Coordinates of C-alpha atoms in Angstrom, one line a residue:
M1 CA 117.9 4.8 82.9
A2 CA 120.0 7.1 85.0
L3 CA 119.7 4.6 87.9
L4 CA 120.9 1.8 85.6
S5 CA 123.9 3.9 84.5
R6 CA 124.9 4.7 88.1
T7 CA 124.5 1.0 89.1
F8 CA 126.6 -0.2 86.1
A9 CA 129.3 2.4 86.9
S10 CA 129.4 1.3 90.5
L11 CA 129.6 -2.4 89.6
T12 CA 132.3 -1.6 87.1
K13 CA 134.4 0.4 89.5
H14 CA 134.2 -2.0 92.5
S15 CA 133.7 -5.5 90.9
F16 CA 135.7 -5.1 87.7
P17 CA 138.1 -2.2 88.1
H18 CA 140.1 -3.2 85.0
V19 CA 137.0 -2.7 82.8
S20 CA 136.9 1.1 83.4
T21 CA 140.6 1.3 82.7
L22 CA 140.1 -0.7 79.5
I23 CA 137.3 1.6 78.4
R24 CA 139.5 4.7 78.9
C25 CA 142.3 3.1 76.9
M26 CA 140.2 2.2 73.9
S27 CA 141.0 5.6 72.4
N28 CA 144.4 7.3 72.2
V29 CA 142.6 10.6 72.3
P30 CA 142.1 12.1 75.8
E31 CA 138.7 11.0 77.1
N32 CA 137.4 14.6 77.4
S33 CA 138.1 15.3 73.7
V34 CA 137.1 12.1 71.9
Y35 CA 134.8 14.4 69.9
G36 CA 135.3 18.1 70.2
G37 CA 133.3 19.2 67.2
P38 CA 134.6 20.9 64.1
K39 CA 138.0 22.6 64.4
P40 CA 139.4 25.6 62.5
Q41 CA 141.1 24.7 59.3
N42 CA 144.9 24.9 59.5
P43 CA 146.3 26.4 56.3
N44 CA 149.3 24.0 56.6
Q45 CA 147.1 20.9 56.5
R46 CA 146.1 18.9 53.4
V47 CA 144.1 20.7 50.7
T48 CA 140.5 19.5 50.8
L49 CA 137.5 19.7 48.6
T50 CA 136.3 22.5 50.8
H51 CA 139.5 24.5 50.0
L52 CA 139.0 23.9 46.3
R53 CA 135.3 25.0 46.5
Q54 CA 136.4 28.2 48.3
K55 CA 139.0 29.0 45.6
H56 CA 136.5 28.2 42.9
R57 CA 133.9 30.5 44.5
K58 CA 136.4 33.3 44.8
G59 CA 137.6 32.8 41.2
E60 CA 141.1 31.9 42.3
P61 CA 142.9 29.6 39.8
I62 CA 143.6 26.0 41.0
T63 CA 147.0 24.5 40.3
M64 CA 147.5 20.8 39.6
V65 CA 150.5 18.9 38.5
T66 CA 150.8 15.2 37.5
A67 CA 153.6 13.4 39.4
Y68 CA 154.6 9.8 40.0
D69 CA 157.2 9.5 42.8
Y70 CA 158.5 10.7 46.1
P71 CA 161.0 13.4 44.9
S72 CA 158.5 15.1 42.5
A73 CA 155.9 15.0 45.3
V74 CA 158.2 16.7 47.7
H75 CA 158.8 19.5 45.0
L76 CA 155.1 19.9 44.5
D77 CA 154.6 20.1 48.3
S78 CA 157.3 22.8 48.6
A79 CA 155.8 24.8 45.8
G80 CA 152.3 24.9 47.3
I81 CA 150.6 23.1 44.4
D82 CA 146.9 22.6 45.2
I83 CA 146.3 19.1 43.6
C84 CA 148.8 16.3 42.8
L85 CA 147.5 13.8 40.3
V86 CA 149.1 10.4 40.2
G87 CA 148.2 9.8 36.5
D88 CA 148.2 6.7 34.5
S89 CA 150.4 8.6 32.2
A90 CA 153.1 7.1 34.3
A91 CA 152.8 4.3 31.8
M92 CA 154.3 6.6 29.2
V93 CA 156.4 9.0 31.2
V94 CA 158.0 6.6 33.6
H95 CA 157.6 3.1 32.1
G96 CA 158.2 4.0 28.5
Y97 CA 155.1 2.7 26.9
D98 CA 153.5 4.4 23.9
T99 CA 150.1 4.6 25.5
T100 CA 148.6 4.6 29.0
L101 CA 146.8 1.3 28.5
P102 CA 149.4 -1.2 29.8
I103 CA 149.9 0.1 33.3
T104 CA 148.3 -2.1 36.0
I105 CA 146.5 -1.2 39.3
D106 CA 149.4 -2.7 41.3
E107 CA 151.9 -0.5 39.5
M108 CA 149.7 2.5 40.0
L109 CA 149.5 1.8 43.7
V110 CA 153.3 1.8 44.0
H111 CA 153.3 5.3 42.4
C112 CA 150.4 6.5 44.6
R113 CA 152.2 5.4 47.8
S114 CA 155.4 7.0 46.8
V115 CA 153.7 10.3 46.1
A116 CA 151.7 10.1 49.3
R117 CA 154.9 9.9 51.3
G118 CA 156.2 13.0 49.7
A119 CA 153.3 15.4 49.3
K120 CA 151.8 16.3 52.6
T121 CA 149.7 19.3 51.6
P122 CA 148.2 18.9 48.0
L123 CA 145.0 17.0 47.5
L124 CA 146.1 13.6 46.2
V125 CA 144.1 12.2 43.2
G126 CA 144.9 8.8 41.8
D127 CA 143.9 7.6 38.3
L128 CA 141.9 4.5 37.8
P129 CA 144.0 2.6 35.1
F130 CA 142.4 1.1 32.0
G131 CA 140.7 -2.2 32.7
T132 CA 140.0 -1.7 36.3
Y133 CA 136.6 0.0 36.3
E134 CA 134.9 -0.7 33.0
S135 CA 133.3 -4.1 33.7
S136 CA 130.9 -3.2 36.4
T137 CA 130.1 -0.6 39.1
G138 CA 131.3 -3.2 41.7
Q139 CA 134.7 -3.4 40.0
A140 CA 134.9 0.4 39.8
V141 CA 134.1 0.8 43.5
D142 CA 136.5 -1.9 44.5
T143 CA 139.4 -0.3 42.5
A144 CA 138.6 3.1 43.9
V145 CA 138.6 1.7 47.4
R146 CA 142.1 0.2 46.8
V147 CA 143.4 3.5 45.5
L148 CA 142.4 5.2 48.8
K149 CA 143.2 2.4 51.2
E150 CA 146.4 1.0 49.6
G151 CA 147.5 4.0 47.7
G152 CA 147.0 6.7 50.3
M153 CA 145.0 9.0 47.9
D154 CA 142.3 11.4 48.8
A155 CA 140.3 11.0 45.6
I156 CA 140.2 9.2 42.3
K157 CA 140.0 10.2 38.6
L158 CA 138.3 8.3 35.8
E159 CA 138.1 9.0 32.1
G160 CA 135.2 9.4 29.7
G161 CA 131.6 10.2 29.8
S162 CA 129.8 7.2 28.4
P163 CA 126.7 6.0 30.3
S164 CA 128.7 3.2 32.0
R165 CA 131.4 5.7 33.1
I166 CA 128.8 8.1 34.4
T167 CA 127.2 5.2 36.3
A168 CA 130.6 4.1 37.7
A169 CA 131.4 7.7 38.8
K170 CA 128.1 7.9 40.6
A171 CA 128.6 4.5 42.3
I172 CA 132.1 5.5 43.5
V173 CA 130.7 8.9 44.9
E174 CA 127.9 7.0 46.6
A175 CA 130.5 4.7 48.2
G176 CA 132.0 7.8 49.9
I177 CA 134.9 8.5 47.5
A178 CA 135.6 11.8 45.8
V179 CA 135.7 11.6 42.0
M180 CA 137.3 13.8 39.4
G181 CA 136.0 13.4 35.9
H182 CA 138.0 13.7 32.6
V183 CA 136.6 14.6 29.2
G184 CA 137.9 15.7 25.8
L185 CA 141.0 13.8 24.8
T186 CA 140.8 10.7 27.0
P187 CA 144.0 8.7 26.4
Q188 CA 142.5 5.4 27.5
A189 CA 140.1 5.7 24.6
I190 CA 142.6 6.2 21.8
S191 CA 141.4 2.9 20.2
V192 CA 138.1 4.6 19.6
L193 CA 139.4 8.2 19.1
G194 CA 142.0 7.0 16.5
G195 CA 145.0 8.3 18.5
F196 CA 145.8 11.2 20.7
R197 CA 143.5 13.6 18.9
P198 CA 142.0 16.9 20.2
Q199 CA 138.2 16.9 20.8
G200 CA 135.5 19.5 20.4
K201 CA 136.7 20.8 17.1
N202 CA 133.2 20.7 15.5
V203 CA 129.8 21.5 16.7
S204 CA 128.6 18.0 17.7
S205 CA 131.9 17.2 19.4
A206 CA 132.0 20.5 21.2
V207 CA 128.4 20.0 22.5
K208 CA 129.3 16.5 23.6
V209 CA 132.2 17.8 25.7
V210 CA 129.9 20.2 27.5
E211 CA 127.1 17.7 28.0
T212 CA 129.5 15.0 29.2
A213 CA 131.0 17.4 31.7
L214 CA 127.5 18.3 33.0
A215 CA 126.7 14.6 33.3
L216 CA 129.8 14.0 35.4
Q217 CA 128.8 16.9 37.6
E218 CA 125.4 15.4 38.1
A219 CA 127.0 12.1 39.0
G220 CA 128.7 13.9 41.9
C221 CA 132.2 14.6 40.6
F222 CA 133.9 17.5 42.4
S223 CA 135.9 18.6 39.3
V224 CA 136.4 17.8 35.7
V225 CA 139.6 17.8 33.6
L226 CA 139.2 19.2 30.1
E227 CA 142.0 17.9 27.9
C228 CA 142.9 19.1 24.4
V229 CA 139.7 21.1 23.5
P230 CA 139.4 24.5 22.0
A231 CA 139.4 27.4 24.4
P232 CA 135.8 28.5 23.6
V233 CA 134.5 25.0 24.3
A234 CA 136.4 24.9 27.6
A235 CA 135.0 28.3 28.5
A236 CA 131.5 27.1 27.8
A237 CA 131.9 24.0 30.0
T238 CA 133.4 26.1 32.8
S239 CA 130.5 28.5 32.7
A240 CA 127.9 25.7 32.6
L241 CA 129.4 23.8 35.5
R242 CA 129.1 24.6 39.2
I243 CA 132.3 22.6 39.9
P244 CA 135.9 23.6 38.9
T245 CA 137.3 22.6 35.5
I246 CA 141.0 21.8 35.2
G247 CA 142.4 22.5 31.8
I248 CA 145.3 20.8 29.9
G249 CA 145.6 22.1 26.4
A250 CA 142.2 23.7 26.9
G251 CA 143.1 27.4 27.0
P252 CA 143.0 30.0 29.8
F253 CA 139.3 30.0 30.6
C254 CA 139.2 26.9 33.0
S255 CA 139.1 27.1 36.8
G256 CA 142.6 25.7 37.0
Q257 CA 145.4 24.1 35.0
V258 CA 147.4 20.8 35.1
L259 CA 150.6 19.8 33.4
V260 CA 152.9 16.8 33.8
Y261 CA 155.9 17.4 36.1
H262 CA 158.4 16.1 33.5
D263 CA 156.8 18.2 30.8
L264 CA 156.7 21.6 32.5
L265 CA 160.3 21.1 33.7
G266 CA 161.5 20.3 30.3
M267 CA 163.0 17.1 31.6
M268 CA 162.2 15.0 28.6
Q269 CA 160.0 14.7 25.6
H270 CA 156.6 13.4 26.6
P271 CA 155.5 10.5 24.4
H272 CA 152.2 12.1 23.5
H273 CA 151.5 13.3 20.0
A274 CA 154.0 11.4 17.9
K275 CA 156.6 11.4 20.6
V276 CA 157.2 15.2 20.7
T277 CA 156.4 17.5 23.6
P278 CA 152.7 18.4 23.6
K279 CA 151.9 21.6 21.8
F280 CA 150.0 22.9 24.8
C281 CA 152.9 22.4 27.2
K282 CA 155.0 25.4 28.3
Q283 CA 158.4 24.4 29.5
F284 CA 159.1 26.5 32.6
A285 CA 162.6 25.1 32.8
H286 CA 165.0 23.0 30.7
V287 CA 166.0 20.5 33.4
G288 CA 166.7 17.9 30.8
D289 CA 169.5 19.9 29.3
V290 CA 171.0 20.4 32.8
I291 CA 170.7 16.6 33.5
N292 CA 172.4 15.7 30.2
K293 CA 175.2 18.2 30.9
A294 CA 175.7 16.8 34.4
L295 CA 175.8 13.2 33.2
S296 CA 178.3 14.0 30.5
E297 CA 180.5 15.8 32.9
Y298 CA 180.3 12.9 35.4
K299 CA 181.3 10.5 32.7
E300 CA 184.2 12.6 31.6
E301 CA 185.6 13.1 35.2
V302 CA 185.2 9.4 36.0
T303 CA 187.0 8.5 32.7
N304 CA 189.9 10.9 33.2
G305 CA 190.2 10.0 36.9
S306 CA 189.5 13.5 38.3
F307 CA 186.4 12.2 40.2
P308 CA 186.4 11.3 43.0
G309 CA 189.2 13.6 44.2
P310 CA 190.3 14.4 47.8
S311 CA 187.2 16.4 48.6
H312 CA 184.9 13.5 47.7
S313 CA 187.0 10.9 49.4
P314 CA 186.1 11.9 53.0
Y315 CA 186.8 8.7 55.0
K316 CA 190.3 8.6 56.5
I317 CA 192.5 6.1 58.1
N318 CA 195.6 7.4 60.0
A319 CA 199.1 6.6 59.0
A320 CA 199.8 4.2 61.9
D321 CA 196.6 2.2 61.1
V322 CA 197.6 2.1 57.4
D323 CA 201.0 0.5 58.4
S324 CA 199.3 -2.0 60.6
F325 CA 196.7 -2.7 57.8
L326 CA 199.5 -3.3 55.3
S327 CA 201.3 -5.7 57.7
E328 CA 198.2 -7.7 58.2
L329 CA 197.6 -8.0 54.5
Q330 CA 201.1 -9.2 54.0
R331 CA 200.7 -11.7 56.8
L332 CA 197.6 -13.0 55.0
G333 CA 199.7 -13.4 51.9
L334 CA 197.8 -10.6 50.1
Q335 CA 200.9 -8.9 48.7
K336 CA 199.2 -7.4 45.7
A337 CA 196.4 -5.9 47.9
A338 CA 199.0 -4.5 50.3
S339 CA 200.8 -2.8 47.4
A340 CA 197.5 -1.4 46.1
A341 CA 196.6 0.0 49.5
A342 CA 200.1 1.5 50.0
T343 CA 200.0 3.2 46.6
A344 CA 196.5 4.6 47.3
A345 CA 197.6 6.0 50.7
E346 CA 200.6 7.7 49.1
K347 CA 198.5 9.2 46.3
I348 CA 195.9 10.5 48.7
E349 CA 198.6 12.1 50.9
I350 CA 200.2 13.8 47.8
A351 CA 196.8 15.0 46.6
E352 CA 195.9 16.5 50.0
S353 CA 199.2 18.0 50.8
P354 CA 198.8 21.3 48.8
S355 CA 195.5 22.1 50.6
E356 CA 197.2 21.4 54.0
G357 CA 200.2 23.6 53.1
A358 CA 197.8 26.4 52.1

């Protein structure tokens, strides 16, 4: 074998010199480091499942925020949030629907790509929208693959714990894709639940939450969202599981917490729960009030002519060029346009003269 290798190398070098060059150029990584073994984790790199497991093992709370576009993703990145969920709640928060059901996979992929361009550090999780994974495990895997390949996500999330959903989660995991489960209030199932209703408020429902979470863990999920369940139920599920739980309206005993970007900023009323802000949501700011005030002031200044003033009209043309411009307009027979330009130049000069004198 060694003799064959030396013979081939000799033939390649002398008879086909371009072949060795081609082989070296097949990788853009230096030939002596095509595989260098595992490298130390850089804390500035993307959060991974390993990071989450380490935090969970140490009892460090995990932070997750649901966001849908580039600006919000940049904010999450700057704040050091662990997980960014691109949720199908975009249907309600961004698109104005009353439920999450109408949003399509193509619309979700647009949101996913936007977030992926802005969030460089958080683990990115994309929701599988309603109607894209229920028919078969093949459909579920195909949709999950699209979310990673076309959406730029690191993992997917799917709702519910029925046998078919558990099977779908297992198939997606076996396809090499990380899966986050979701139990309790599952917005895609409001047809069955009778609306956005909390779960786990009686014994059978509470036991079902825990059992479903355990089933999702056994299917290979790396984490489970617990939505709108009583705190003792969430505490039981968190204790029973070996994987992190992420609570939303589930009390303080989960491994981490998630809120929607717009909700926690107080940007607008989230359409959940009869179109009022969810009871579980703390508004850490009142950005909506600031936005409304800013828009009102903008409208007022445009209406009264104070915006844009000299400081927001930065592009200048010198006096000699103004005169030449006016002459050219007049030559073209555009007398009205020449008059308008002359008046504007005079007003700008008057408006700027006090600051120049000062």
